[in-house]
Amino acid sequence: MKIIRSPQTISAISKKLKLKKKTIGLVPTMGALHKGHLSLISEAVRENDFVVVSIFVNPAQFGPREDFKRYPRMVNKDIMLCRSRGVDFIFMPKPDHMYPKMFTTYVTVEGLSNVLCAKSRPGHFRGVTTVVTKLFNCIPADIAYFGQKDIQQAIIIKRMAKDLNMPVAIKIMPTIRESDGLALSSRNIYLNVKERKDALVLFKSLKLAKGLIKSGVSETGKIIHAMRRIIRGKNVRIDYVAIVDSDNLIPIQKITKGCIIALAVWIGKTRLIDNVIVR
Ligand code: PAF
């Protein structure tokens, strides 16, 4: 496994692989790898001749009051995990490599980037789509892998790739959960024991929603109301609970096949998200 720092080098290596007709799987990450990332990596290793994992804590997707500085960085552990999973290249650029002085070009997916998480994280998705575009331009991957946990991000990237004719398939992999249901996230590390317990309300409320749907409830208003009622706790604050169409992320009145139930909740100072797709 090789660790590459410069965009030019990873570009040159990827081009050579493509000339040899090798397939490339790309797993974009911000590091602090957990079992969720590892499931993406395993799928990429299974499906491609070569796998690149990018590790870059992207400053452009953090707001001024967000956790860019304290975002967990565990490079040595990440390298070890990638090596043990059969990754071929880690692309680990420095901020200056990705955003040199005079950088002024950003990619925005209109509409989808203004709803749900974007309301409390303005500019976040512009940062994500910009860095992912840069990664796609450096690494001509056949398939790029993203987790369902960040469903809005995955849908936006899928739309971007389609709208801009990017020759890459976007694969969305299921959310990986702890045994008690908490969705894995690099930010779970911020939670203390009490907050970790409180954080279970996300999964519990989604489970309740699924139960209601199974029992025949189809009015989304009723389901959202029931979910909000069980999200309680001294240190728990709802950002949003929403049921939306999976194409345009617009709220819907009645449950449809494939719609998304999503929520974001503050547990103390940590903002957690989760979702389910109604099958
Ligand atoms: O999901 C993430 O870790 C990031 O948003 C991504 C896709 C790597 C872009 O920085």
PDB file of C-alpha atoms and ligand atoms in Angstrom:
ATOM      1  CA  MET A   1       0.000   0.000   0.000  1.00  0.00           C
ATOM      2  CA  LYS A   2       1.287   3.427  -0.950  1.00  0.00           C
ATOM      3  CA  ILE A   3       0.511   6.742   0.703  1.00  0.00           C
ATOM      4  CA  ILE A   4       0.274   9.582  -1.776  1.00  0.00           C
ATOM      5  CA  ARG A   5       0.190  13.240  -0.815  1.00  0.00           C
ATOM      6  CA  SER A   6       0.118  15.107  -4.071  1.00  0.00           C
ATOM      7  CA  PRO A   7      -2.912  15.330  -6.391  1.00  0.00           C
ATOM      8  CA  GLN A   8      -0.577  15.221  -9.421  1.00  0.00           C
ATOM      9  CA  THR A   9       0.971  11.928  -8.279  1.00  0.00           C
ATOM     10  CA  ILE A  10      -2.346  10.174  -7.564  1.00  0.00           C
ATOM     11  CA  SER A  11      -3.603  11.482 -10.907  1.00  0.00           C
ATOM     12  CA  ALA A  12      -0.599  10.058 -12.767  1.00  0.00           C
ATOM     13  CA  ILE A  13      -0.877   6.687 -10.987  1.00  0.00           C
ATOM     14  CA  SER A  14      -4.623   6.439 -11.663  1.00  0.00           C
ATOM     15  CA  LYS A  15      -4.172   7.322 -15.325  1.00  0.00           C
ATOM     16  CA  LYS A  16      -1.584   4.546 -15.725  1.00  0.00           C
ATOM     17  CA  LEU A  17      -3.998   2.058 -14.131  1.00  0.00           C
ATOM     18  CA  LYS A  18      -6.782   3.151 -16.477  1.00  0.00           C
ATOM     19  CA  LEU A  19      -4.468   2.760 -19.496  1.00  0.00           C
ATOM     20  CA  LYS A  20      -3.936  -0.825 -18.347  1.00  0.00           C
ATOM     21  CA  LYS A  21      -7.755  -1.205 -18.240  1.00  0.00           C
ATOM     22  CA  LYS A  22      -7.780  -1.684 -14.469  1.00  0.00           C
ATOM     23  CA  THR A  23     -10.869  -0.695 -12.504  1.00  0.00           C
ATOM     24  CA  ILE A  24     -10.522   1.737  -9.610  1.00  0.00           C
ATOM     25  CA  GLY A  25     -12.744   1.986  -6.547  1.00  0.00           C
ATOM     26  CA  LEU A  26     -12.608   5.223  -4.559  1.00  0.00           C
ATOM     27  CA  VAL A  27     -13.656   5.561  -0.923  1.00  0.00           C
ATOM     28  CA  PRO A  28     -13.631   9.244   0.048  1.00  0.00           C
ATOM     29  CA  THR A  29     -13.280   9.755   3.820  1.00  0.00           C
ATOM     30  CA  MET A  30     -12.203  12.281   6.409  1.00  0.00           C
ATOM     31  CA  GLY A  31     -10.351   9.578   8.333  1.00  0.00           C
ATOM     32  CA  ALA A  32     -11.082   8.383  11.891  1.00  0.00           C
ATOM     33  CA  LEU A  33     -12.158   5.211  10.130  1.00  0.00           C
ATOM     34  CA  HIS A  34     -14.776   3.000  11.759  1.00  0.00           C
ATOM     35  CA  LYS A  35     -16.666  -0.127  10.747  1.00  0.00           C
ATOM     36  CA  GLY A  36     -18.935   1.943   8.486  1.00  0.00           C
ATOM     37  CA  HIS A  37     -15.938   3.073   6.415  1.00  0.00           C
ATOM     38  CA  LEU A  38     -14.518  -0.446   6.513  1.00  0.00           C
ATOM     39  CA  SER A  39     -17.691  -1.845   4.960  1.00  0.00           C
ATOM     40  CA  LEU A  40     -17.260   0.620   2.062  1.00  0.00           C
ATOM     41  CA  ILE A  41     -13.603  -0.357   1.727  1.00  0.00           C
ATOM     42  CA  SER A  42     -14.400  -4.098   1.731  1.00  0.00           C
ATOM     43  CA  GLU A  43     -17.000  -3.614  -1.005  1.00  0.00           C
ATOM     44  CA  ALA A  44     -14.536  -1.517  -3.027  1.00  0.00           C
ATOM     45  CA  VAL A  45     -11.817  -4.179  -2.662  1.00  0.00           C
ATOM     46  CA  ARG A  46     -14.287  -6.863  -3.710  1.00  0.00           C
ATOM     47  CA  GLU A  47     -15.490  -4.982  -6.788  1.00  0.00           C
ATOM     48  CA  ASN A  48     -12.359  -3.337  -8.210  1.00  0.00           C
ATOM     49  CA  ASP A  49      -8.819  -4.129  -9.330  1.00  0.00           C
ATOM     50  CA  PHE A  50      -7.420  -1.215  -7.308  1.00  0.00           C
ATOM     51  CA  VAL A  51      -8.775   0.758  -4.350  1.00  0.00           C
ATOM     52  CA  VAL A  52      -7.934   4.302  -3.326  1.00  0.00           C
ATOM     53  CA  VAL A  53      -9.057   5.607   0.070  1.00  0.00           C
ATOM     54  CA  SER A  54      -8.828   9.365   0.411  1.00  0.00           C
ATOM     55  CA  ILE A  55      -8.311  10.784   3.884  1.00  0.00           C
ATOM     56  CA  PHE A  56      -8.809  14.532   4.037  1.00  0.00           C
ATOM     57  CA  VAL A  57     -10.546  16.588   6.710  1.00  0.00           C
ATOM     58  CA  ASN A  58     -12.034  19.051   4.264  1.00  0.00           C
ATOM     59  CA  PRO A  59     -12.045  22.581   5.720  1.00  0.00           C
ATOM     60  CA  ALA A  60     -14.507  23.782   3.049  1.00  0.00           C
ATOM     61  CA  GLN A  61     -17.351  21.709   4.470  1.00  0.00           C
ATOM     62  CA  PHE A  62     -17.106  23.010   8.050  1.00  0.00           C
ATOM     63  CA  GLY A  63     -18.817  26.228   9.142  1.00  0.00           C
ATOM     64  CA  PRO A  64     -16.864  28.785  11.187  1.00  0.00           C
ATOM     65  CA  ARG A  65     -18.405  27.571  14.454  1.00  0.00           C
ATOM     66  CA  GLU A  66     -18.172  23.860  13.624  1.00  0.00           C
ATOM     67  CA  ASP A  67     -15.764  21.168  14.783  1.00  0.00           C
ATOM     68  CA  PHE A  68     -13.039  21.354  12.098  1.00  0.00           C
ATOM     69  CA  LYS A  69     -10.238  21.781  14.654  1.00  0.00           C
ATOM     70  CA  ARG A  70     -11.393  19.069  17.011  1.00  0.00           C
ATOM     71  CA  TYR A  71     -12.549  16.604  14.318  1.00  0.00           C
ATOM     72  CA  PRO A  72     -10.836  13.286  15.229  1.00  0.00           C
ATOM     73  CA  ARG A  73      -7.582  12.650  13.380  1.00  0.00           C
ATOM     74  CA  MET A  74      -6.140   9.132  13.789  1.00  0.00           C
ATOM     75  CA  VAL A  75      -3.827   8.795  10.855  1.00  0.00           C
ATOM     76  CA  ASN A  76      -1.678   5.891  12.107  1.00  0.00           C
ATOM     77  CA  LYS A  77      -4.698   3.780  13.001  1.00  0.00           C
ATOM     78  CA  ASP A  78      -6.341   4.648   9.662  1.00  0.00           C
ATOM     79  CA  ILE A  79      -3.221   3.596   7.743  1.00  0.00           C
ATOM     80  CA  MET A  80      -3.087   0.308   9.628  1.00  0.00           C
ATOM     81  CA  LEU A  81      -6.783  -0.384   8.966  1.00  0.00           C
ATOM     82  CA  CYS A  82      -6.464   0.404   5.259  1.00  0.00           C
ATOM     83  CA  ARG A  83      -3.412  -1.823   4.937  1.00  0.00           C
ATOM     84  CA  SER A  84      -5.172  -4.704   6.697  1.00  0.00           C
ATOM     85  CA  ARG A  85      -8.188  -4.399   4.354  1.00  0.00           C
ATOM     86  CA  GLY A  86      -6.224  -4.596   1.118  1.00  0.00           C
ATOM     87  CA  VAL A  87      -6.321  -0.911   0.103  1.00  0.00           C
ATOM     88  CA  ASP A  88      -3.758  -0.111  -2.623  1.00  0.00           C
ATOM     89  CA  PHE A  89      -3.380   3.642  -2.204  1.00  0.00           C
ATOM     90  CA  ILE A  90      -4.215   6.160   0.499  1.00  0.00           C
ATOM     91  CA  PHE A  91      -4.546   9.651  -0.926  1.00  0.00           C
ATOM     92  CA  MET A  92      -3.856  12.024   1.942  1.00  0.00           C
ATOM     93  CA  PRO A  93      -3.399  15.564   0.616  1.00  0.00           C
ATOM     94  CA  LYS A  94      -2.636  18.629   2.739  1.00  0.00           C
ATOM     95  CA  PRO A  95      -5.157  21.515   2.742  1.00  0.00           C
ATOM     96  CA  ASP A  96      -2.782  23.584   0.541  1.00  0.00           C
ATOM     97  CA  HIS A  97      -2.732  20.798  -2.026  1.00  0.00           C
ATOM     98  CA  MET A  98      -6.509  20.856  -2.329  1.00  0.00           C
ATOM     99  CA  TYR A  99      -7.079  24.567  -1.781  1.00  0.00           C
ATOM    100  CA  PRO A 100      -4.049  26.476  -3.007  1.00  0.00           C
ATOM    101  CA  LYS A 101      -3.933  30.266  -2.611  1.00  0.00           C
ATOM    102  CA  MET A 102      -6.386  32.022  -4.962  1.00  0.00           C
ATOM    103  CA  PHE A 103      -8.768  29.028  -4.972  1.00  0.00           C
ATOM    104  CA  THR A 104     -12.168  30.419  -5.993  1.00  0.00           C
ATOM    105  CA  THR A 105     -14.105  27.676  -7.777  1.00  0.00           C
ATOM    106  CA  TYR A 106     -16.917  25.809  -6.026  1.00  0.00           C
ATOM    107  CA  VAL A 107     -19.485  23.239  -7.156  1.00  0.00           C
ATOM    108  CA  THR A 108     -23.072  23.570  -5.930  1.00  0.00           C
ATOM    109  CA  VAL A 109     -25.988  21.220  -6.462  1.00  0.00           C
ATOM    110  CA  GLU A 110     -28.933  23.622  -6.322  1.00  0.00           C
ATOM    111  CA  GLY A 111     -32.039  22.846  -4.293  1.00  0.00           C
ATOM    112  CA  LEU A 112     -30.868  19.618  -2.711  1.00  0.00           C
ATOM    113  CA  SER A 113     -28.091  21.531  -0.922  1.00  0.00           C
ATOM    114  CA  ASN A 114     -30.489  23.947   0.822  1.00  0.00           C
ATOM    115  CA  VAL A 115     -32.757  21.559   2.719  1.00  0.00           C
ATOM    116  CA  LEU A 116     -32.562  19.242   5.783  1.00  0.00           C
ATOM    117  CA  CYS A 117     -28.980  19.362   7.142  1.00  0.00           C
ATOM    118  CA  ALA A 118     -28.119  22.388   5.014  1.00  0.00           C
ATOM    119  CA  LYS A 119     -30.469  24.602   7.016  1.00  0.00           C
ATOM    120  CA  SER A 120     -28.269  24.407  10.081  1.00  0.00           C
ATOM    121  CA  ARG A 121     -25.032  23.843   8.124  1.00  0.00           C
ATOM    122  CA  PRO A 122     -25.081  26.496   5.392  1.00  0.00           C
ATOM    123  CA  GLY A 123     -22.337  25.951   2.825  1.00  0.00           C
ATOM    124  CA  HIS A 124     -21.630  22.417   4.051  1.00  0.00           C
ATOM    125  CA  PHE A 125     -22.727  20.605   0.897  1.00  0.00           C
ATOM    126  CA  ARG A 126     -20.979  23.110  -1.359  1.00  0.00           C
ATOM    127  CA  GLY A 127     -17.781  22.127   0.470  1.00  0.00           C
ATOM    128  CA  VAL A 128     -18.573  18.431   0.057  1.00  0.00           C
ATOM    129  CA  THR A 129     -19.409  18.611  -3.665  1.00  0.00           C
ATOM    130  CA  THR A 130     -16.376  20.765  -4.359  1.00  0.00           C
ATOM    131  CA  VAL A 131     -13.925  18.401  -2.677  1.00  0.00           C
ATOM    132  CA  VAL A 132     -15.577  15.299  -4.131  1.00  0.00           C
ATOM    133  CA  THR A 133     -15.375  16.837  -7.618  1.00  0.00           C
ATOM    134  CA  LYS A 134     -11.682  17.478  -7.042  1.00  0.00           C
ATOM    135  CA  LEU A 135     -11.216  13.871  -5.905  1.00  0.00           C
ATOM    136  CA  PHE A 136     -13.093  12.557  -8.957  1.00  0.00           C
ATOM    137  CA  ASN A 137     -10.927  14.745 -11.202  1.00  0.00           C
ATOM    138  CA  CYS A 138      -7.690  13.452  -9.625  1.00  0.00           C
ATOM    139  CA  ILE A 139      -8.829   9.827  -9.444  1.00  0.00           C
ATOM    140  CA  PRO A 140     -10.833   8.562 -12.440  1.00  0.00           C
ATOM    141  CA  ALA A 141     -12.657   5.957 -10.370  1.00  0.00           C
ATOM    142  CA  ASP A 142     -15.149   3.527 -11.847  1.00  0.00           C
ATOM    143  CA  ILE A 143     -17.133   3.365  -8.616  1.00  0.00           C
ATOM    144  CA  ALA A 144     -17.129   5.727  -5.603  1.00  0.00           C
ATOM    145  CA  TYR A 145     -18.557   4.470  -2.322  1.00  0.00           C
ATOM    146  CA  PHE A 146     -20.611   6.467   0.203  1.00  0.00           C
ATOM    147  CA  GLY A 147     -22.569   5.486   3.320  1.00  0.00           C
ATOM    148  CA  GLN A 148     -26.337   5.716   3.667  1.00  0.00           C
ATOM    149  CA  LYS A 149     -25.848   7.324   7.079  1.00  0.00           C
ATOM    150  CA  ASP A 150     -25.078  10.556   5.221  1.00  0.00           C
ATOM    151  CA  ILE A 151     -28.005  10.051   2.870  1.00  0.00           C
ATOM    152  CA  GLN A 152     -28.388  13.698   1.833  1.00  0.00           C
ATOM    153  CA  GLN A 153     -24.699  13.854   0.944  1.00  0.00           C
ATOM    154  CA  ALA A 154     -24.959  10.620  -1.071  1.00  0.00           C
ATOM    155  CA  ILE A 155     -28.049  11.825  -2.967  1.00  0.00           C
ATOM    156  CA  ILE A 156     -26.420  15.182  -3.730  1.00  0.00           C
ATOM    157  CA  ILE A 157     -23.253  13.505  -5.005  1.00  0.00           C
ATOM    158  CA  LYS A 158     -25.284  11.115  -7.129  1.00  0.00           C
ATOM    159  CA  ARG A 159     -27.151  14.051  -8.657  1.00  0.00           C
ATOM    160  CA  MET A 160     -23.920  15.984  -9.211  1.00  0.00           C
ATOM    161  CA  ALA A 161     -22.305  13.026 -10.999  1.00  0.00           C
ATOM    162  CA  LYS A 162     -25.382  12.642 -13.213  1.00  0.00           C
ATOM    163  CA  ASP A 163     -25.879  16.346 -13.942  1.00  0.00           C
ATOM    164  CA  LEU A 164     -22.211  16.927 -14.761  1.00  0.00           C
ATOM    165  CA  ASN A 165     -21.729  13.675 -16.744  1.00  0.00           C
ATOM    166  CA  MET A 166     -19.046  12.486 -14.367  1.00  0.00           C
ATOM    167  CA  PRO A 167     -18.023   9.008 -15.552  1.00  0.00           C
ATOM    168  CA  VAL A 168     -18.256   7.390 -12.125  1.00  0.00           C
ATOM    169  CA  ALA A 169     -20.900   5.154 -10.542  1.00  0.00           C
ATOM    170  CA  ILE A 170     -22.000   6.204  -7.060  1.00  0.00           C
ATOM    171  CA  LYS A 171     -22.679   3.286  -4.750  1.00  0.00           C
ATOM    172  CA  ILE A 172     -24.565   3.883  -1.504  1.00  0.00           C
ATOM    173  CA  MET A 173     -23.883   1.267   1.158  1.00  0.00           C
ATOM    174  CA  PRO A 174     -26.125   0.480   4.175  1.00  0.00           C
ATOM    175  CA  THR A 175     -25.587   2.207   7.518  1.00  0.00           C
ATOM    176  CA  ILE A 176     -23.537   0.172   9.970  1.00  0.00           C
ATOM    177  CA  ARG A 177     -24.830   0.266  13.544  1.00  0.00           C
ATOM    178  CA  GLU A 178     -23.634  -0.628  17.029  1.00  0.00           C
ATOM    179  CA  SER A 179     -25.459  -3.610  18.549  1.00  0.00           C
ATOM    180  CA  ASP A 180     -27.885  -1.232  20.304  1.00  0.00           C
ATOM    181  CA  GLY A 181     -28.742   0.565  17.061  1.00  0.00           C
ATOM    182  CA  LEU A 182     -26.568   3.702  17.213  1.00  0.00           C
ATOM    183  CA  ALA A 183     -25.337   4.494  13.702  1.00  0.00           C
ATOM    184  CA  LEU A 184     -21.547   4.519  13.497  1.00  0.00           C
ATOM    185  CA  SER A 185     -20.094   7.989  13.065  1.00  0.00           C
ATOM    186  CA  SER A 186     -16.665   9.475  13.637  1.00  0.00           C
ATOM    187  CA  ARG A 187     -18.435  12.062  15.816  1.00  0.00           C
ATOM    188  CA  ASN A 188     -19.716   9.415  18.292  1.00  0.00           C
ATOM    189  CA  ILE A 189     -16.310   9.797  19.924  1.00  0.00           C
ATOM    190  CA  TYR A 190     -17.459  13.189  21.302  1.00  0.00           C
ATOM    191  CA  LEU A 191     -20.247  11.596  23.379  1.00  0.00           C
ATOM    192  CA  ASN A 192     -19.840  11.004  27.121  1.00  0.00           C
ATOM    193  CA  VAL A 193     -21.532   8.020  28.777  1.00  0.00           C
ATOM    194  CA  LYS A 194     -24.805   9.864  29.421  1.00  0.00           C
ATOM    195  CA  GLU A 195     -24.879  11.380  25.930  1.00  0.00           C
ATOM    196  CA  ARG A 196     -24.130   7.994  24.365  1.00  0.00           C
ATOM    197  CA  LYS A 197     -27.276   6.673  26.088  1.00  0.00           C
ATOM    198  CA  ASP A 198     -29.327   9.695  24.985  1.00  0.00           C
ATOM    199  CA  ALA A 199     -28.092   9.211  21.419  1.00  0.00           C
ATOM    200  CA  LEU A 200     -30.164   6.034  21.174  1.00  0.00           C
ATOM    201  CA  VAL A 201     -33.253   8.219  20.662  1.00  0.00           C
ATOM    202  CA  LEU A 202     -32.322   8.571  17.011  1.00  0.00           C
ATOM    203  CA  PHE A 203     -32.561   4.851  16.325  1.00  0.00           C
ATOM    204  CA  LYS A 204     -35.549   4.413  18.656  1.00  0.00           C
ATOM    205  CA  SER A 205     -37.527   7.091  16.852  1.00  0.00           C
ATOM    206  CA  LEU A 206     -36.734   5.575  13.437  1.00  0.00           C
ATOM    207  CA  LYS A 207     -37.771   2.168  14.735  1.00  0.00           C
ATOM    208  CA  LEU A 208     -41.022   3.669  15.999  1.00  0.00           C
ATOM    209  CA  ALA A 209     -41.645   5.242  12.574  1.00  0.00           C
ATOM    210  CA  LYS A 210     -41.066   1.928  10.836  1.00  0.00           C
ATOM    211  CA  GLY A 211     -43.432   0.224  13.300  1.00  0.00           C
ATOM    212  CA  LEU A 212     -46.161   2.790  12.641  1.00  0.00           C
ATOM    213  CA  ILE A 213     -45.800   2.368   8.880  1.00  0.00           C
ATOM    214  CA  LYS A 214     -45.973  -1.395   9.242  1.00  0.00           C
ATOM    215  CA  SER A 215     -49.172  -1.048  11.264  1.00  0.00           C
ATOM    216  CA  GLY A 216     -50.740   0.950   8.445  1.00  0.00           C
ATOM    217  CA  VAL A 217     -50.115   4.592   9.337  1.00  0.00           C
ATOM    218  CA  SER A 218     -49.312   6.514   6.181  1.00  0.00           C
ATOM    219  CA  GLU A 219     -49.753  10.194   7.155  1.00  0.00           C
ATOM    220  CA  THR A 220     -46.247  11.512   7.562  1.00  0.00           C
ATOM    221  CA  GLY A 221     -47.442  14.257   9.938  1.00  0.00           C
ATOM    222  CA  LYS A 222     -48.602  11.624  12.448  1.00  0.00           C
ATOM    223  CA  ILE A 223     -45.353   9.702  12.177  1.00  0.00           C
ATOM    224  CA  ILE A 224     -43.196  12.816  12.631  1.00  0.00           C
ATOM    225  CA  HIS A 225     -45.305  13.871  15.616  1.00  0.00           C
ATOM    226  CA  ALA A 226     -44.826  10.449  17.278  1.00  0.00           C
ATOM    227  CA  MET A 227     -41.084  10.512  16.584  1.00  0.00           C
ATOM    228  CA  ARG A 228     -40.668  14.004  18.053  1.00  0.00           C
ATOM    229  CA  ARG A 229     -42.546  12.934  21.196  1.00  0.00           C
ATOM    230  CA  ILE A 230     -40.057  10.218  22.073  1.00  0.00           C
ATOM    231  CA  ILE A 231     -36.970  12.325  21.366  1.00  0.00           C
ATOM    232  CA  ARG A 232     -36.530  13.664  24.843  1.00  0.00           C
ATOM    233  CA  GLY A 233     -33.721  14.226  27.293  1.00  0.00           C
ATOM    234  CA  LYS A 234     -32.193  17.013  29.303  1.00  0.00           C
ATOM    235  CA  ASN A 235     -29.469  17.590  26.783  1.00  0.00           C
ATOM    236  CA  VAL A 236     -31.319  16.571  23.621  1.00  0.00           C
ATOM    237  CA  ARG A 237     -32.474  19.094  21.015  1.00  0.00           C
ATOM    238  CA  ILE A 238     -34.146  18.285  17.702  1.00  0.00           C
ATOM    239  CA  ASP A 239     -32.700  19.972  14.631  1.00  0.00           C
ATOM    240  CA  TYR A 240     -35.187  18.355  12.258  1.00  0.00           C
ATOM    241  CA  VAL A 241     -37.341  15.270  11.774  1.00  0.00           C
ATOM    242  CA  ALA A 242     -38.491  14.888   8.182  1.00  0.00           C
ATOM    243  CA  ILE A 243     -40.005  12.434   5.738  1.00  0.00           C
ATOM    244  CA  VAL A 244     -38.957  13.281   2.212  1.00  0.00           C
ATOM    245  CA  ASP A 245     -38.979  12.090  -1.367  1.00  0.00           C
ATOM    246  CA  SER A 246     -35.667  10.428  -2.218  1.00  0.00           C
ATOM    247  CA  ASP A 247     -35.263  12.236  -5.563  1.00  0.00           C
ATOM    248  CA  ASN A 248     -35.796  15.838  -4.538  1.00  0.00           C
ATOM    249  CA  LEU A 249     -35.680  15.674  -0.711  1.00  0.00           C
ATOM    250  CA  ILE A 250     -39.004  17.536  -0.557  1.00  0.00           C
ATOM    251  CA  PRO A 251     -41.308  16.667   2.389  1.00  0.00           C
ATOM    252  CA  ILE A 252     -44.183  14.374   1.486  1.00  0.00           C
ATOM    253  CA  GLN A 253     -47.632  14.023   3.078  1.00  0.00           C
ATOM    254  CA  LYS A 254     -48.110  10.260   2.623  1.00  0.00           C
ATOM    255  CA  ILE A 255     -45.576   7.460   2.896  1.00  0.00           C
ATOM    256  CA  THR A 256     -44.371   6.175  -0.474  1.00  0.00           C
ATOM    257  CA  LYS A 257     -42.036   3.315  -1.358  1.00  0.00           C
ATOM    258  CA  GLY A 258     -38.441   4.546  -1.229  1.00  0.00           C
ATOM    259  CA  CYS A 259     -39.125   7.682   0.791  1.00  0.00           C
ATOM    260  CA  ILE A 260     -36.616   8.688   3.434  1.00  0.00           C
ATOM    261  CA  ILE A 261     -37.231   9.253   7.127  1.00  0.00           C
ATOM    262  CA  ALA A 262     -34.372  11.414   8.372  1.00  0.00           C
ATOM    263  CA  LEU A 263     -33.499  13.299  11.497  1.00  0.00           C
ATOM    264  CA  ALA A 264     -30.771  15.385  13.052  1.00  0.00           C
ATOM    265  CA  VAL A 265     -30.512  15.807  16.804  1.00  0.00           C
ATOM    266  CA  TRP A 266     -28.150  17.705  19.065  1.00  0.00           C
ATOM    267  CA  ILE A 267     -26.957  15.605  21.986  1.00  0.00           C
ATOM    268  CA  GLY A 268     -25.141  18.141  24.138  1.00  0.00           C
ATOM    269  CA  LYS A 269     -22.673  19.785  21.765  1.00  0.00           C
ATOM    270  CA  THR A 270     -22.708  16.935  19.252  1.00  0.00           C
ATOM    271  CA  ARG A 271     -25.006  16.931  16.232  1.00  0.00           C
ATOM    272  CA  LEU A 272     -25.945  13.418  15.098  1.00  0.00           C
ATOM    273  CA  ILE A 273     -27.916  12.331  12.044  1.00  0.00           C
ATOM    274  CA  ASP A 274     -29.621   9.109  11.055  1.00  0.00           C
ATOM    275  CA  ASN A 275     -32.202   7.885   8.553  1.00  0.00           C
ATOM    276  CA  VAL A 276     -34.025   4.922   7.108  1.00  0.00           C
ATOM    277  CA  ILE A 277     -35.309   4.304   3.619  1.00  0.00           C
ATOM    278  CA  VAL A 278     -38.866   2.933   3.535  1.00  0.00           C
ATOM    279  CA  ARG A 279     -38.672  -0.250   1.473  1.00  0.00           C
TER     280      ARG A 279
HETATM  281  O1  PAF B   1     -18.516  11.795   4.322  1.00  0.00           O
HETATM  282  C1  PAF B   1     -17.392  12.285   4.455  1.00  0.00           C
HETATM  283  O2  PAF B   1     -16.537  11.781   5.172  1.00  0.00           O
HETATM  284  C2  PAF B   1     -17.074  13.567   3.708  1.00  0.00           C
HETATM  285  O3  PAF B   1     -18.165  14.421   3.648  1.00  0.00           O
HETATM  286  C3  PAF B   1     -16.469  13.347   2.313  1.00  0.00           C
HETATM  287  C4  PAF B   1     -17.468  12.677   1.379  1.00  0.00           C
HETATM  288  C5  PAF B   1     -15.226  12.501   2.418  1.00  0.00           C
HETATM  289  C6  PAF B   1     -16.082  14.683   1.676  1.00  0.00           C
HETATM  290  O4  PAF B   1     -15.149  15.353   2.451  1.00  0.00           O
END
